[in-house]
mmCIF file of N, CA and C in Angstrom:
data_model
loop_
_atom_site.group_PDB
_atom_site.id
_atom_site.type_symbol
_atom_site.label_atom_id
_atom_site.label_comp_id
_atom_site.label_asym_id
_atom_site.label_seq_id
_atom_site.Cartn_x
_atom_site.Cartn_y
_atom_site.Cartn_z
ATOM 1 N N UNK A 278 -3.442 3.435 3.495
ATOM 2 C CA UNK A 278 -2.021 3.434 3.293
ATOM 3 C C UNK A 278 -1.601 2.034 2.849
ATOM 4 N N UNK A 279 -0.773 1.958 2.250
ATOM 5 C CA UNK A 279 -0.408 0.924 1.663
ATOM 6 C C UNK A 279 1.324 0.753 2.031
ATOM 7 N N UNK A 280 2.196 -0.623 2.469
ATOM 8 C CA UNK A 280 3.278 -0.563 2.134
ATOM 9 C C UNK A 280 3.946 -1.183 1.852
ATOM 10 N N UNK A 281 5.104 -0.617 1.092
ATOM 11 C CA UNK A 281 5.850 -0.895 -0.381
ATOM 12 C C UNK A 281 7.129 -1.711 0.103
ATOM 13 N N UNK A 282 7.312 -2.252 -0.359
ATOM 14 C CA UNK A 282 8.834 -3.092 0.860
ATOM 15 C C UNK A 282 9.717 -3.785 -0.696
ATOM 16 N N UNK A 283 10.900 -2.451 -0.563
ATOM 17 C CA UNK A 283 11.685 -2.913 -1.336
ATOM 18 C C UNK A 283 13.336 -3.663 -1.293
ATOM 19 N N UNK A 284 13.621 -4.735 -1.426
ATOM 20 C CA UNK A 284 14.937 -5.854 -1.087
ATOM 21 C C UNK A 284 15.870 -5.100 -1.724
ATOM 22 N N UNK A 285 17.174 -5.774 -0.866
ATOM 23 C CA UNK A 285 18.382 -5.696 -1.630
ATOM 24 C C UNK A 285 18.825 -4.759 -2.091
ATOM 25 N N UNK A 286 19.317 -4.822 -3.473
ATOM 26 C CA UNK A 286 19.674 -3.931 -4.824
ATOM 27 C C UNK A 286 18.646 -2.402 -4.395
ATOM 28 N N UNK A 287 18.043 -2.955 -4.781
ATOM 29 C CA UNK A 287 16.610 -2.431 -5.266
ATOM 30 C C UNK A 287 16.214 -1.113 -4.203
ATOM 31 N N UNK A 288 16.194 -1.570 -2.998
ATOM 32 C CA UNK A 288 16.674 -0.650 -1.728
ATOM 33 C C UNK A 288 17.279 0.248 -1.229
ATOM 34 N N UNK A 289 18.564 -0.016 -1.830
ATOM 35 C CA UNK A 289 19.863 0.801 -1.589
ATOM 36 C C UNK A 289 19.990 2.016 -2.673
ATOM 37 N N UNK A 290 19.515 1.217 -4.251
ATOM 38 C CA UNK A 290 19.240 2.100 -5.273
ATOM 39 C C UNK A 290 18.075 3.536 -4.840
ATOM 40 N N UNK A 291 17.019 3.033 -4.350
ATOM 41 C CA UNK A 291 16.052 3.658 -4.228
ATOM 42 C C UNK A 291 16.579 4.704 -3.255
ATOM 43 N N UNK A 292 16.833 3.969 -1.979
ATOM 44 C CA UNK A 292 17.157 5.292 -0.591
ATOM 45 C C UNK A 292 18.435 6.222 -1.968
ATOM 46 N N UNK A 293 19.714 6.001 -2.480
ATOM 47 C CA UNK A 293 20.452 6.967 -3.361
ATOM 48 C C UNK A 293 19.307 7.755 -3.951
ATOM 49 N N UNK A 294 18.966 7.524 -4.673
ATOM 50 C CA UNK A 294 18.260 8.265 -5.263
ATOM 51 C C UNK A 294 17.053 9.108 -4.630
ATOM 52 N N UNK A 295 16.278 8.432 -3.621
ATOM 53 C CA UNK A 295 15.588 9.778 -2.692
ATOM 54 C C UNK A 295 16.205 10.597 -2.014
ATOM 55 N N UNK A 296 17.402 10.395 -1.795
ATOM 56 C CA UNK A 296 18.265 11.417 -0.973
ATOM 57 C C UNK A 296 18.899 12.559 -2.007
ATOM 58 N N UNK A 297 19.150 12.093 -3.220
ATOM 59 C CA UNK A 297 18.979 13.138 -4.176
ATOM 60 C C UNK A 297 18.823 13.937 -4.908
ATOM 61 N N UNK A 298 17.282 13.224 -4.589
ATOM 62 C CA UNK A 298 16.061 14.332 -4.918
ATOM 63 C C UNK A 298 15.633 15.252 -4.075
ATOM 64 N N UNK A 299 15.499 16.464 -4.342
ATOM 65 C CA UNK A 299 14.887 17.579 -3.033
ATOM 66 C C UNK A 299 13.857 18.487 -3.944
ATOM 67 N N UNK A 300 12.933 17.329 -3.890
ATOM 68 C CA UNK A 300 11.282 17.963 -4.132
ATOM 69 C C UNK A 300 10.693 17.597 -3.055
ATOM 70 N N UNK A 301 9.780 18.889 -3.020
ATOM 71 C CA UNK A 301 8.303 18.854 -2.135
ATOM 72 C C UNK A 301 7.482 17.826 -2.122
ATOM 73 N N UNK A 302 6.956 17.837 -3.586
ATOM 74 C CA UNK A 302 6.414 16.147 -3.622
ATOM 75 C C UNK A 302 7.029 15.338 -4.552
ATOM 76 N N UNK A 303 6.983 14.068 -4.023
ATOM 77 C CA UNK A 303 7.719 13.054 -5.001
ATOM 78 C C UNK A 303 6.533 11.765 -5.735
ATOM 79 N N UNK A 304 7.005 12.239 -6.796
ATOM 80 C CA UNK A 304 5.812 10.902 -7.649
ATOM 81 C C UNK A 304 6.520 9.782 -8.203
ATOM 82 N N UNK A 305 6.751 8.554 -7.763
ATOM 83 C CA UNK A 305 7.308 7.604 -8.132
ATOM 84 C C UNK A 305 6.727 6.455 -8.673
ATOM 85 N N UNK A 306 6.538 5.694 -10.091
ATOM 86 C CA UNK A 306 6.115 5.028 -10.369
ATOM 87 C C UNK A 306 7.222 3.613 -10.433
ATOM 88 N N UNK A 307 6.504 2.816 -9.275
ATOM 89 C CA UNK A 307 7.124 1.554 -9.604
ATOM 90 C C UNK A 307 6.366 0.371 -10.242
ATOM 91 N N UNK A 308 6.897 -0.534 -11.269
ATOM 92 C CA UNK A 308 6.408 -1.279 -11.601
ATOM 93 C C UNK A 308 6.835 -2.924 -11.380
ATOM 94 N N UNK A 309 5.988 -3.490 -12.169
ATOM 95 C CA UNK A 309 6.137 -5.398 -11.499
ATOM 96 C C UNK A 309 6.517 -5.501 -9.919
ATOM 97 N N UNK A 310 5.393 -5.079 -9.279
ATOM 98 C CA UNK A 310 5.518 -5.433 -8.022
ATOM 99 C C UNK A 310 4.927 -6.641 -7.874
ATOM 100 N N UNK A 311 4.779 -7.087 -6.169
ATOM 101 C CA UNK A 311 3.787 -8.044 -5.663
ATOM 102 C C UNK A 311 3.187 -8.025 -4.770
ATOM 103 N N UNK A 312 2.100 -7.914 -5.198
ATOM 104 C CA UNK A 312 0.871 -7.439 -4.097
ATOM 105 C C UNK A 312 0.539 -8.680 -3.123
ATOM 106 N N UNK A 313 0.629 -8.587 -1.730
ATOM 107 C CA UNK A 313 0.263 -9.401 -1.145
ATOM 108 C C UNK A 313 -0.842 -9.041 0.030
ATOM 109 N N UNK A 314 -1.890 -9.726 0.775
ATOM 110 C CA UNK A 314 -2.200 -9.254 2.075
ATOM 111 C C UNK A 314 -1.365 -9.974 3.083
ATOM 112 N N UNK A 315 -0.988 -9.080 4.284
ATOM 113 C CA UNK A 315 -0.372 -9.657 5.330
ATOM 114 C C UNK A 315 -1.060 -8.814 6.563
ATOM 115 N N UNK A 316 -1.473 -9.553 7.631
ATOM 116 C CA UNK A 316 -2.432 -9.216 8.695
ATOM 117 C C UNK A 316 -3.162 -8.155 8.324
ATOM 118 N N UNK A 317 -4.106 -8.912 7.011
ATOM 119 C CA UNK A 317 -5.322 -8.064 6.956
ATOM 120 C C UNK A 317 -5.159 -7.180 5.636
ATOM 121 N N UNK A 318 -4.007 -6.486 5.524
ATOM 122 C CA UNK A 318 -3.614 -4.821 4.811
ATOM 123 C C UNK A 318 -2.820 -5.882 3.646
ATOM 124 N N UNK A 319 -2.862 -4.598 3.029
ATOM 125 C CA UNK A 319 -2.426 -4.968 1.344
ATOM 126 C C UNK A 319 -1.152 -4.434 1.193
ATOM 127 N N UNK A 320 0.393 -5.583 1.148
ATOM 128 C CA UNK A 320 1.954 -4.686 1.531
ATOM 129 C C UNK A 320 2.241 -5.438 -0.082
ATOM 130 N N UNK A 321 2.670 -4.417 -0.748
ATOM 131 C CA UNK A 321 3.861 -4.771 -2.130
ATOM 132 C C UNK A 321 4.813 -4.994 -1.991
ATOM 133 N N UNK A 322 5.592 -5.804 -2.478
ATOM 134 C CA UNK A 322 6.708 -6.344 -2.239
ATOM 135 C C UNK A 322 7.203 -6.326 -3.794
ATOM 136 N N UNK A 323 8.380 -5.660 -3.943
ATOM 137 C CA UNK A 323 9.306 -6.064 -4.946
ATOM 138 C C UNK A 323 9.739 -7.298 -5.930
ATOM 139 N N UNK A 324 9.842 -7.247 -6.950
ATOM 140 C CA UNK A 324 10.754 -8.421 -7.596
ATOM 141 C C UNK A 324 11.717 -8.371 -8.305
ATOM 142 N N UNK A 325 12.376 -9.138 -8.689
ATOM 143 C CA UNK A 325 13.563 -9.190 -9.729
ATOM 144 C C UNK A 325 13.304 -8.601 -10.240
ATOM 145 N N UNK A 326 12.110 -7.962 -10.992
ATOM 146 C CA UNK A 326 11.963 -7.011 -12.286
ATOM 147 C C UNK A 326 11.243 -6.292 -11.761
ATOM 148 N N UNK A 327 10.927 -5.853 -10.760
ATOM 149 C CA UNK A 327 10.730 -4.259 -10.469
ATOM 150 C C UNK A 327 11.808 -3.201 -11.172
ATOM 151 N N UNK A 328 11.170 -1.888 -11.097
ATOM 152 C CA UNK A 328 11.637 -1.036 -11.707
ATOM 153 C C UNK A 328 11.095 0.390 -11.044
ATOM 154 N N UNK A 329 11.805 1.854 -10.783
ATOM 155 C CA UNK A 329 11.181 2.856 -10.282
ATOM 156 C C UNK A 329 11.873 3.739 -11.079
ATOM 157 N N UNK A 330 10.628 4.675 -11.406
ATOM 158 C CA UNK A 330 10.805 5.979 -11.847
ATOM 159 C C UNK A 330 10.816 7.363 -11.419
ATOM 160 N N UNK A 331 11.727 8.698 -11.129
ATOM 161 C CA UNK A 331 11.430 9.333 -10.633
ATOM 162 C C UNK A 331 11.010 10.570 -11.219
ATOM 163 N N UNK A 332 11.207 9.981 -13.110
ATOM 164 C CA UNK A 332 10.895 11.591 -13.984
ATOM 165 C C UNK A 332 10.022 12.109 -13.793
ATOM 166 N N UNK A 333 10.053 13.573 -13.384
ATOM 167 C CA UNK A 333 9.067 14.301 -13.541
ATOM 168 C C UNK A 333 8.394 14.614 -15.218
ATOM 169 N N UNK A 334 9.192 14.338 -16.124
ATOM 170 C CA UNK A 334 8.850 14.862 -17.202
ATOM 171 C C UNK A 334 7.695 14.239 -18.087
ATOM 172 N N UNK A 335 7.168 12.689 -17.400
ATOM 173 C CA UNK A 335 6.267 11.809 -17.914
ATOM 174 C C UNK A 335 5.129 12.325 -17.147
ATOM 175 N N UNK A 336 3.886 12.681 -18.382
ATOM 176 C CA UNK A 336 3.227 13.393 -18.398
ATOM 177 C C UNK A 336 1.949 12.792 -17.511
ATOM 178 N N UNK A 337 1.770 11.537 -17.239
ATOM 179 C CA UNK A 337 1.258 11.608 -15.788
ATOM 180 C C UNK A 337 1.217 11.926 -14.550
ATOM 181 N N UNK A 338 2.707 12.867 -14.508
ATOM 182 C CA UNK A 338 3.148 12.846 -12.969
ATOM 183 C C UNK A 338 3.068 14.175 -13.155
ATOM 184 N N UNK A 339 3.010 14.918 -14.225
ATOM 185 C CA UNK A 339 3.038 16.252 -14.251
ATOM 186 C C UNK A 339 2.124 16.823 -14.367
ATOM 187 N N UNK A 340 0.864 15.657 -14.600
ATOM 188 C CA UNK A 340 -0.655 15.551 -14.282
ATOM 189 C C UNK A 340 -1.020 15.458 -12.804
ATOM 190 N N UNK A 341 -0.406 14.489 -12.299
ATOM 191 C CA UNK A 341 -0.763 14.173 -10.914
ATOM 192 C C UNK A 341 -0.217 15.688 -9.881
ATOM 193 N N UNK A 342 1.079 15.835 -9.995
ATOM 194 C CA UNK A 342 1.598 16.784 -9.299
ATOM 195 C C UNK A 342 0.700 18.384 -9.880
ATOM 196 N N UNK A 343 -0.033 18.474 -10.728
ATOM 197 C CA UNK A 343 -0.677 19.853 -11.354
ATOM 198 C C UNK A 343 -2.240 19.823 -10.090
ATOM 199 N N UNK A 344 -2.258 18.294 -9.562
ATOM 200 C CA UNK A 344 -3.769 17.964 -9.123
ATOM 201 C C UNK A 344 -3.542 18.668 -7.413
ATOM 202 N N UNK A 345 -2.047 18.332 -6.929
ATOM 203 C CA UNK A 345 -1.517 18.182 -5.999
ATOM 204 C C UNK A 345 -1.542 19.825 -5.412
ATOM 205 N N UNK A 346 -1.037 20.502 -6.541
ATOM 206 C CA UNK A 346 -1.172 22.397 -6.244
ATOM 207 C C UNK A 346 -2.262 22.543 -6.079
ATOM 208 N N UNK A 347 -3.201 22.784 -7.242
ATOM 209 C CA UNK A 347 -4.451 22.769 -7.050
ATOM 210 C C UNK A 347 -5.417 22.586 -5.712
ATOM 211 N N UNK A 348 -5.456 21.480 -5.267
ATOM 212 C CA UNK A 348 -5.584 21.362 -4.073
ATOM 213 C C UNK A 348 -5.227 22.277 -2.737
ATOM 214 N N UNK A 349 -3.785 22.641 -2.663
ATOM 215 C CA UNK A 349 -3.545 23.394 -1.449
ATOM 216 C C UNK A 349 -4.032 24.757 -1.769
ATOM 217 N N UNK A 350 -4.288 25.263 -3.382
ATOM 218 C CA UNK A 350 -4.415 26.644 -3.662
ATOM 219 C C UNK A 350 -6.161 26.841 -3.170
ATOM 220 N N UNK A 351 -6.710 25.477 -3.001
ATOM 221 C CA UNK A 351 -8.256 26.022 -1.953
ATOM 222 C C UNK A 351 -8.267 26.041 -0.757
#
C-alpha cells in the first residue's frame, strides 16, 4: 500500500469530486507527485503541479477497469 497525501487546494478539490462520483471502482491518475520514504514506506506527496484525473474514457483506465471484472468473473 502506498500513501498519497494531498494539501490544500488540491484536497478539497479531490474529496468534491470523490463524493461525486458513485462508481464501484475508481481509477485515478495523478500526476507530478513526490515520492518520498517516511518510516521505512514509500508516501507521495503532492505539488504545485499535481494534477488528477477521473475520466473513465482514457483508454488506460478502461483497460485497467476491463482487468478489474475479469478478475471477480473467476
Amino acid at each position: 500500500m502506498v500513501k498519497l497525501m494531498l494539501w490544500d487546494k488540491q484536497a478539497a478539490d479531490f474529496s468534491i469530486l470523490q463524493n461525486e462520483k458513485n462508481m464501484k471502482f475508481k481509477v485515478v491518475i495523478f500526476t507530478s507527485i513526490i515520492p518520498k520514504i517516511f518510516r521505512g514506506k514509500l508516501q507521495l506527496n503532492s505539488s504545485p503541479a499535481t494534477r488528477f484525473y477521473f475520466n473513465k474514457s482514457i483508454e488506460y483506465i478502461k483497460h485497467f477497469k476491463g482487468r478489474i471484472r475479469d478478475r471477480k468473473e473467476i
